[in-house]
PDB file of C-alpha atoms in Angstrom:
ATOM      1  CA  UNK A   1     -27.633  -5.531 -19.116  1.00 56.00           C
ATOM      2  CA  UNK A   2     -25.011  -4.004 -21.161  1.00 72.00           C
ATOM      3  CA  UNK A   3     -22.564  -0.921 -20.363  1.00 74.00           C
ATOM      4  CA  UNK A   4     -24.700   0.879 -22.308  1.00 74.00           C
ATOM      5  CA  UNK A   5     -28.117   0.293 -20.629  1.00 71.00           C
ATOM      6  CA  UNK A   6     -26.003   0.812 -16.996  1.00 64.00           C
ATOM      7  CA  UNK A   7     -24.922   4.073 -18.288  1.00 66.00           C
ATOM      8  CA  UNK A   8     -28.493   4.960 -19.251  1.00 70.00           C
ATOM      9  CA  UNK A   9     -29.866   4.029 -15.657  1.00 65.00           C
ATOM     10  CA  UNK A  10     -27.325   5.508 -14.213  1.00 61.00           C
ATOM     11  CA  UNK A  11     -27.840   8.525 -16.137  1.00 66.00           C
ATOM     12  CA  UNK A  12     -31.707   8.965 -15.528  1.00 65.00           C
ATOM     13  CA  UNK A  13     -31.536   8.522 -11.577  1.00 60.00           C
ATOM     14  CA  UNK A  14     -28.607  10.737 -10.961  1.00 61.00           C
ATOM     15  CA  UNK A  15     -28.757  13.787 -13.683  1.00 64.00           C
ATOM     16  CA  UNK A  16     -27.901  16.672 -11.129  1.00 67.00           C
ATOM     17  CA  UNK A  17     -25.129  19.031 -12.039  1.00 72.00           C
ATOM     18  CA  UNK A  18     -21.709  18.166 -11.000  1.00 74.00           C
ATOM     19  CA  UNK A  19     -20.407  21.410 -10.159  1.00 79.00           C
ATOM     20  CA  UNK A  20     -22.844  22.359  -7.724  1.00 80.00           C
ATOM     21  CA  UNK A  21     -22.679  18.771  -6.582  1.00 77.00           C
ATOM     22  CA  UNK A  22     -18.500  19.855  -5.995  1.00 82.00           C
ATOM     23  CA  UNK A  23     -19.554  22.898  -4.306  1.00 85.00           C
ATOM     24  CA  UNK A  24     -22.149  21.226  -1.773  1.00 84.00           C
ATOM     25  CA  UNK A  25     -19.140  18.703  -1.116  1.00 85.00           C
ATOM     26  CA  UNK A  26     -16.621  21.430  -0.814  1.00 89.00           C
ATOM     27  CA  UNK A  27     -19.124  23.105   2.030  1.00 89.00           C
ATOM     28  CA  UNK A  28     -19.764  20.102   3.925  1.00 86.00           C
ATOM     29  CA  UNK A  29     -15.950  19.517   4.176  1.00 87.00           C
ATOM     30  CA  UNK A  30     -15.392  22.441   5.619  1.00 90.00           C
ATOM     31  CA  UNK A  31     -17.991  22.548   7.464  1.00 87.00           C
ATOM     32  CA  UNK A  32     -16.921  19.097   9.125  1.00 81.00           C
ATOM     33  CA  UNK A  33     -13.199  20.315   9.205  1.00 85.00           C
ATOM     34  CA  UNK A  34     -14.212  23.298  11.231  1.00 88.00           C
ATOM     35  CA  UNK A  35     -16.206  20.655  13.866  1.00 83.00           C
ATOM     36  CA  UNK A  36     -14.265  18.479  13.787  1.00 81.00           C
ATOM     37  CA  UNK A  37     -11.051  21.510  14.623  1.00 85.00           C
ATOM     38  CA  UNK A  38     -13.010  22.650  17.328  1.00 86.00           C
ATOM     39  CA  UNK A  39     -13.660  19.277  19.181  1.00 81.00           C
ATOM     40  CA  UNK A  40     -10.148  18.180  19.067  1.00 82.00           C
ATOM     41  CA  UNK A  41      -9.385  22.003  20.399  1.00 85.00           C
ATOM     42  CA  UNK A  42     -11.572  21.270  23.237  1.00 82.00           C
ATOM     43  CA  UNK A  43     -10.093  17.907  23.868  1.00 80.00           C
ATOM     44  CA  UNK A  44      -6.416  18.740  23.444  1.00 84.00           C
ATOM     45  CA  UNK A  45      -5.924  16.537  20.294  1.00 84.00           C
ATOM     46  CA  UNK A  46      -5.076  16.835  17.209  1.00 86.00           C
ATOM     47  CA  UNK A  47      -6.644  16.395  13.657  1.00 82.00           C
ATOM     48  CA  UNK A  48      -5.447  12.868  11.948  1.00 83.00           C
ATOM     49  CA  UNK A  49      -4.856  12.286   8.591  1.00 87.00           C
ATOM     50  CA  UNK A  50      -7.485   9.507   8.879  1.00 84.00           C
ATOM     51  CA  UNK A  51      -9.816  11.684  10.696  1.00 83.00           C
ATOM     52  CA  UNK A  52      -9.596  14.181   7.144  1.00 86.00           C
ATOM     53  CA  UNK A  53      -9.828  11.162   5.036  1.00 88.00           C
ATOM     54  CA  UNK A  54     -13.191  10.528   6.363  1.00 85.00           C
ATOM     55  CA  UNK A  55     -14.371  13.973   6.752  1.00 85.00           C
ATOM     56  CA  UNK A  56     -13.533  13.957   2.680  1.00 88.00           C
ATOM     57  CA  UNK A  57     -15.506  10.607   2.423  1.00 87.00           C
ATOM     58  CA  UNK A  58     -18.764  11.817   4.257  1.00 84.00           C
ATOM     59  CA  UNK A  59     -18.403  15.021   2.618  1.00 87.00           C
ATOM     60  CA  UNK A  60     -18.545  13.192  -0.855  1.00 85.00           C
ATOM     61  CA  UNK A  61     -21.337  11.212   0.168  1.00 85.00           C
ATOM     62  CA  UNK A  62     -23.237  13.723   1.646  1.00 82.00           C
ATOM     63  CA  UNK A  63     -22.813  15.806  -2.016  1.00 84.00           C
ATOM     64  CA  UNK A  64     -24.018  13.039  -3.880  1.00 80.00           C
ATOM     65  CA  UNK A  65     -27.088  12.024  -1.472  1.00 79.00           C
ATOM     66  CA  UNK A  66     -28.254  15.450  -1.770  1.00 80.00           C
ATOM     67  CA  UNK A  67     -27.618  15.745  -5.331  1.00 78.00           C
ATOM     68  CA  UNK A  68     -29.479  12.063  -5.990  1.00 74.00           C
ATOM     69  CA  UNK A  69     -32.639  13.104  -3.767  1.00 72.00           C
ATOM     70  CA  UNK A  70     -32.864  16.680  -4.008  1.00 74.00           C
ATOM     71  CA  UNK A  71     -31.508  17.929  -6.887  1.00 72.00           C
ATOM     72  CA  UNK A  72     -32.417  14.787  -9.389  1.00 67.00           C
ATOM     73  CA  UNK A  73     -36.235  16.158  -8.697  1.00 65.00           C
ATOM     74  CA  UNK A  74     -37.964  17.892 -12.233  1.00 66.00           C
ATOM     75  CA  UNK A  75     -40.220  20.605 -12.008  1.00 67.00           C
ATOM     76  CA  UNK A  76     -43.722  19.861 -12.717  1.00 68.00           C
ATOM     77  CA  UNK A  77     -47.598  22.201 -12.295  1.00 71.00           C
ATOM     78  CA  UNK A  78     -49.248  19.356 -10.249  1.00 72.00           C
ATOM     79  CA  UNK A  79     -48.555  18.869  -7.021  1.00 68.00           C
ATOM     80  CA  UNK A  80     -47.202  15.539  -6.010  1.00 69.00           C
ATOM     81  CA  UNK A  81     -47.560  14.151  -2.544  1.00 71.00           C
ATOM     82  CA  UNK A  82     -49.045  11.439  -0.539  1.00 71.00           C
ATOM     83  CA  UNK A  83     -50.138  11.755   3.620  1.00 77.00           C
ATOM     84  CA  UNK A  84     -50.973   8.218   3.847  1.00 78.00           C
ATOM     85  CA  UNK A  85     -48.574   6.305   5.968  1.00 80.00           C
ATOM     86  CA  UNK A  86     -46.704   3.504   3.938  1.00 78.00           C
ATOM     87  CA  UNK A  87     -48.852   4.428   0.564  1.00 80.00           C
ATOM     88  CA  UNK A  88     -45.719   2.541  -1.695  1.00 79.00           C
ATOM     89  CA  UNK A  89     -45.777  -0.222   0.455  1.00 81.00           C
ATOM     90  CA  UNK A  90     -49.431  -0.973  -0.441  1.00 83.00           C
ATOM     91  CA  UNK A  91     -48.844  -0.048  -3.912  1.00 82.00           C
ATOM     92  CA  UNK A  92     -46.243  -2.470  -4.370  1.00 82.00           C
ATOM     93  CA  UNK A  93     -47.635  -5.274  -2.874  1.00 85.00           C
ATOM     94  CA  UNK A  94     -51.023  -4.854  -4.979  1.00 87.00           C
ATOM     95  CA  UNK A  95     -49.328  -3.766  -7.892  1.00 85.00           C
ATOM     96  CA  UNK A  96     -45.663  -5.140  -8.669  1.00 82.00           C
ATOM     97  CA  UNK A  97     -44.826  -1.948  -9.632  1.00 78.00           C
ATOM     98  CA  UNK A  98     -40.683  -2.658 -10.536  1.00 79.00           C
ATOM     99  CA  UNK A  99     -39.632   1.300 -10.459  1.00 77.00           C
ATOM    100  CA  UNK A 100     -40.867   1.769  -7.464  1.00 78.00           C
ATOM    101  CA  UNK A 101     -39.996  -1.259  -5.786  1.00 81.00           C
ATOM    102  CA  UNK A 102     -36.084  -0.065  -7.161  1.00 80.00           C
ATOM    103  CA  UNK A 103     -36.775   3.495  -5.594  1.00 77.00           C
ATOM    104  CA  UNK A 104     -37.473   2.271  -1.963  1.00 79.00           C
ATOM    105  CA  UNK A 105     -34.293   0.035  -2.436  1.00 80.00           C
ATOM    106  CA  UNK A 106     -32.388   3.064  -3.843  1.00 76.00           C
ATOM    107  CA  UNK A 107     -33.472   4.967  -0.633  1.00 74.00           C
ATOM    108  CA  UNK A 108     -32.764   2.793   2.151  1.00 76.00           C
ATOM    109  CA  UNK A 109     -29.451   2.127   0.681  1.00 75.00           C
ATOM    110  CA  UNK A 110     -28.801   5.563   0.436  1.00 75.00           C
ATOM    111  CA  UNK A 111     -28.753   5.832   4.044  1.00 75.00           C
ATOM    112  CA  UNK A 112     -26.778   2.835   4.913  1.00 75.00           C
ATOM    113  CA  UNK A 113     -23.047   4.228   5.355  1.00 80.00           C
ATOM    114  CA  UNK A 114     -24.603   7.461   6.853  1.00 76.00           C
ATOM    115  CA  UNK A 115     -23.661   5.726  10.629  1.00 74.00           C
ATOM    116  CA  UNK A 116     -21.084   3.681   9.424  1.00 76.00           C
ATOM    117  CA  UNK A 117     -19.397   7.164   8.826  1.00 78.00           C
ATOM    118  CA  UNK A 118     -20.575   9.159  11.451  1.00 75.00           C
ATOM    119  CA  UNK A 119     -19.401   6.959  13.479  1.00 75.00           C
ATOM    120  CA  UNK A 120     -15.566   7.442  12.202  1.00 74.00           C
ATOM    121  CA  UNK A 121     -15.765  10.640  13.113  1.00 71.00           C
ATOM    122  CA  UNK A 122     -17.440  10.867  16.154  1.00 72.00           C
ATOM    123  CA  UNK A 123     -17.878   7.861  18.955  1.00 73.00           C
ATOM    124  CA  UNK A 124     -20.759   9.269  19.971  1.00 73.00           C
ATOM    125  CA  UNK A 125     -22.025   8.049  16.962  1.00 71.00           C
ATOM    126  CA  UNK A 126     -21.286   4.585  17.729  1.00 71.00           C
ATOM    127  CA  UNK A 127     -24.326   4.159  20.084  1.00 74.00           C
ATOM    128  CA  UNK A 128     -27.514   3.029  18.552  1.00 73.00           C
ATOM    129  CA  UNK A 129     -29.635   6.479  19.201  1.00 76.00           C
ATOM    130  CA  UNK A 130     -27.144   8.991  17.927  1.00 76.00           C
ATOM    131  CA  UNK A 131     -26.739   6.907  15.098  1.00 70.00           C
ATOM    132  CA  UNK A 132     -30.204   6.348  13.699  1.00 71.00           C
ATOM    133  CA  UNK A 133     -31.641   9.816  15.269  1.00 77.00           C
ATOM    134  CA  UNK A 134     -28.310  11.919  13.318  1.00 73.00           C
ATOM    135  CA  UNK A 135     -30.051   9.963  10.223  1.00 71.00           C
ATOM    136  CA  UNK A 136     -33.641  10.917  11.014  1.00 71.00           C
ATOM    137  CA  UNK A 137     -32.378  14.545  10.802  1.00 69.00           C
TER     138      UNK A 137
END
């Protein structure tokens, strides 16, 4: 595939606007900042550099998996949903459907460094539970 073509992918799974991409990431920093302040208050610690470096990493990648799952969605006058448990499973098994076999790839790699960073700023997160219920929420 050439630049081109990547570009083009690229550009159809993750059209969402920038800016209020910047903003959402700007809001979860703080957010995490003032959490983060608080803990270390009630601990008697202080706030690392390291611990801000990965409050600004989470923060970007919380930004961008909102703005890749919410706010890459178009607007449409037909409702489109699904109650039957593990419905694209079936469908790609009996169909081979490529898109949507790259969507549920796309999705559970989405979630992959969501413990992996929750973890760097919390060691609560390290356990097993925390880790995969804080990504259930």
């Amino acid at each position: 595939m050439s630049i081109a073509g990547v570009k083009i992918t690229l550009k159809a799974y993750f059209s969402f606007n920038p800016f209020l991409v910047t903003l959402l990431a700007l809001a979860f920093f703080v957010g995490c900042f003032l959490i983060q302040k608080r803990r270390c208050v009630h601990l008697h610690q202080e706030i690392s550099f390291g611990d801000i470096l990965w409050q600004i990493v989470l923060s970007l990648y919380l930004a961008f998996l909102v703005g890749a799952t919410l706010m890459n969605r178009t607007i449409s006058n037909t409702y489109q949903y699904r109650l039957a448990p593990f419905w694209s499973y079936k469908m790609l098994i009996a169909e081979r459907n490529l898109a949507l076999a790259t969507q549920m790839v796309t999705n559970v790699l989405l979630f992959l460094p969501w413990c992996f960073l929750m973890s760097k700023l919390s060691p609560r997160m390290c356990k097993f539970r925390w880790g995969v219920g804080s990504a259930f929420v």
